[in-house]
Amino acid sequence: MAEIAVFASGNGSNFQRLVEALRDTRHSVSSLICDRKDAYVLERARLLGIPSYIVSYEGKSREEAEREIISTLKEYDISLIVLAGFMRLLSPQFVDTYPDRIINIHPSLLPKYPGTKGIEESYYSGDRELGITIHRVDYGLDTGPILFQKSFKRTGGESLKEIEERIHALEHKYYPEVIIELLDSIETENSKNY
Ligand code: GRF
């Protein structure tokens, strides 16, 4: 079995889907790292019985906050860090602490529309094809190697809310699937090296 830590800053619907989907596998979500004490994801973690850690970035440098995160994660045997709406850019030092082991989901077809307004920018672009991207995290903002993309064609008549719902439905279906596949292959690799 393999464990993941999820990092989230807001609503946490992807966090919840990951927890629920992994419960049907040998793997699990061991912990939640959240940088905002008022984030709804903390309530979800409480209801789901997942330990959560609030690491505030206020009044400290990014590196100090990340050192706190690293020391919290040392309590766990984490195979992957899974970002799910974590609204902070991780430092190169942090990324290097978990080489190739940090995954992110983004609500657009990267490299188009990186950053915090992926859905809105996709919507207003007029592009016919919209979608989601799951990728490894590197030093840049939503720039790491792409592992998975899923797209759909819009008619043009949808509202922003309808497009948002469609994108979230794709995220909730495919993020757990991709993460479970990665964990299965990490587990297989580990057993070969044992
Ligand atoms: C998702 O759209 C994800 O792609 C983006 O942030 C959003 C998080 O939503 N990175 P939620 O907090 O999981 O509901």
XYZ file of C-alpha atoms and ligand atoms in Angstrom:
208
model
C 0.000 0.000 0.000
C 1.064 3.571 -0.632
C 0.051 6.827 1.005
C -0.376 10.331 -0.312
C -0.548 13.762 1.266
C -2.967 16.187 -0.364
C -2.295 19.938 -0.379
C -5.353 22.194 -0.783
C -6.319 25.803 -0.059
C -10.052 26.039 -0.686
C -13.192 24.060 -1.278
C -11.620 20.612 -1.397
C -13.969 18.679 -3.683
C -10.999 16.960 -5.339
C -9.529 16.169 -1.924
C -12.790 14.497 -0.925
C -12.975 12.472 -4.153
C -9.396 11.299 -3.663
C -10.078 10.189 -0.092
C -13.217 8.311 -1.127
C -11.731 6.692 -4.223
C -8.568 5.547 -2.454
C -10.676 3.879 0.218
C -11.611 1.273 -2.398
C -7.920 0.487 -2.979
C -4.876 -0.604 -1.010
C -3.768 3.041 -0.901
C -4.870 5.950 1.253
C -4.780 9.680 1.879
C -2.773 9.998 5.066
C -2.990 13.738 5.606
C -4.098 17.127 4.355
C -1.874 20.192 4.280
C -3.799 23.467 4.063
C -2.431 27.015 4.070
C -5.708 28.739 5.035
C -7.408 28.298 8.344
C -10.839 29.220 6.939
C -10.761 26.769 3.991
C -13.767 24.470 3.640
C -11.432 21.578 2.843
C -10.583 21.455 6.578
C -14.205 20.689 7.396
C -14.211 17.953 4.757
C -11.067 16.443 6.322
C -12.706 16.492 9.751
C -15.820 14.730 8.439
C -13.718 12.173 6.560
C -11.429 11.540 9.539
C -8.241 12.622 7.764
C -5.590 14.442 9.861
C -5.181 18.012 8.652
C -2.374 20.492 9.247
C -2.757 24.223 8.781
C 0.527 25.742 7.693
C 0.060 29.487 7.473
C 2.403 31.421 5.194
C 1.548 34.705 6.912
C 4.426 36.592 8.484
C 7.048 34.116 7.335
C 9.018 33.365 4.227
C 7.872 30.680 1.805
C 10.920 28.624 2.763
C 10.019 28.789 6.469
C 6.455 27.666 5.744
C 7.728 24.862 3.535
C 10.145 23.705 6.239
C 7.113 23.298 8.518
C 5.368 21.276 5.832
C 8.408 19.050 5.321
C 8.738 18.362 9.039
C 5.005 17.532 9.259
C 5.271 15.125 6.336
C 8.223 13.345 7.976
C 5.630 11.743 10.273
C 4.290 9.870 7.264
C 5.625 7.548 4.631
C 4.437 9.524 1.628
C 4.758 8.150 -1.894
C 3.241 11.213 -3.574
C 2.232 14.770 -2.791
C -1.001 15.559 -4.604
C -1.930 19.197 -5.124
C -5.675 19.799 -5.350
C -6.378 23.507 -5.546
C -3.263 24.492 -3.561
C -2.868 28.180 -4.346
C 0.875 28.479 -3.659
C 3.857 28.067 -5.921
C 6.290 25.619 -4.325
C 9.952 26.647 -4.168
C 12.608 24.799 -6.211
C 14.099 23.506 -2.946
C 10.751 22.015 -1.963
C 10.248 20.454 -5.398
C 13.744 18.955 -5.182
C 12.911 17.428 -1.796
C 10.295 15.221 -3.519
C 11.748 14.633 -6.985
C 9.048 13.640 -9.520
C 6.702 12.959 -6.639
C 4.477 16.047 -6.721
C 1.382 15.953 -8.933
C -1.047 18.760 -9.796
C -4.379 19.066 -11.531
C -5.240 22.097 -13.620
C -8.639 23.004 -15.104
C -7.451 23.784 -18.649
C -5.626 22.113 -21.495
C -2.093 23.172 -20.554
C 0.071 24.809 -21.767
C -2.952 27.014 -22.417
C -4.230 29.127 -19.524
C -1.891 28.362 -16.606
C -2.413 30.198 -13.312
C -5.403 30.792 -11.106
C -7.972 31.644 -13.793
C -7.749 28.487 -15.898
C -11.495 27.950 -16.224
C -12.463 31.569 -16.903
C -9.667 32.091 -19.420
C -10.582 28.867 -21.229
C -14.236 29.867 -21.250
C -13.725 33.389 -22.585
C -11.056 32.303 -25.088
C -13.729 30.998 -27.407
C -11.761 27.729 -27.832
C -14.067 24.916 -28.929
C -12.105 22.308 -27.009
C -11.736 22.637 -23.244
C -10.506 20.216 -20.603
C -8.228 19.276 -17.749
C -4.554 18.442 -17.286
C -2.781 16.315 -14.692
C 0.961 16.909 -14.572
C 4.110 16.531 -12.539
C 5.182 19.685 -10.716
C 8.422 21.396 -11.678
C 9.747 24.853 -10.748
C 7.287 26.749 -12.950
C 3.640 27.702 -12.673
C 1.682 24.765 -14.169
C 4.589 23.902 -16.487
C 5.649 20.377 -15.467
C 5.533 17.272 -17.674
C 1.983 16.353 -18.630
C 0.758 12.916 -17.520
C -2.864 13.063 -18.643
C -5.328 15.322 -20.424
C -9.029 14.944 -21.096
C -10.917 17.309 -23.340
C -14.473 17.909 -24.469
C -16.055 20.035 -27.168
C -18.474 22.718 -26.147
C -21.423 23.817 -28.199
C -20.878 27.481 -27.409
C -24.241 27.854 -25.683
C -23.066 26.852 -22.209
C -22.830 29.287 -19.321
C -19.590 29.679 -17.369
C -21.198 27.758 -14.512
C -22.096 24.855 -16.787
C -18.540 24.695 -18.121
C -17.178 24.844 -14.572
C -19.393 21.916 -13.587
C -18.285 19.908 -16.594
C -14.612 20.540 -15.808
C -15.032 19.613 -12.155
C -16.850 16.406 -13.131
C -13.855 15.439 -15.296
C -11.451 16.253 -12.459
C -13.414 14.162 -9.970
C -13.482 11.191 -12.319
C -9.923 11.224 -13.636
C -7.749 12.607 -10.817
C -8.345 9.580 -8.574
C -7.872 7.210 -11.529
C -4.514 8.710 -12.485
C -3.310 8.858 -8.877
C -4.296 5.229 -8.239
C -2.430 4.152 -11.382
C 0.673 6.057 -10.260
C 0.502 4.534 -6.781
C 0.107 1.055 -8.225
C 3.210 1.535 -10.345
C 5.212 3.029 -7.445
C 4.253 -0.002 -5.388
C 5.345 -2.373 -8.154
C 8.685 -0.537 -8.489
C 9.235 -0.683 -4.722
C 8.584 -4.394 -4.596
C 11.122 -4.975 -7.411
C 13.765 -3.043 -5.487
C 13.045 -4.799 -2.233
C -9.749 22.634 -9.344
O -10.436 23.184 -10.425
C -8.317 22.330 -9.719
O -8.162 22.006 -11.060
C -7.616 23.638 -9.417
O -8.247 24.117 -8.268
C -9.592 23.632 -8.213
C -9.790 23.026 -6.863
O -11.137 22.695 -6.618
N -6.198 23.429 -9.298
P -11.532 21.940 -5.286
O -10.979 22.759 -4.114
O -10.902 20.580 -5.320
O -13.027 21.870 -5.251
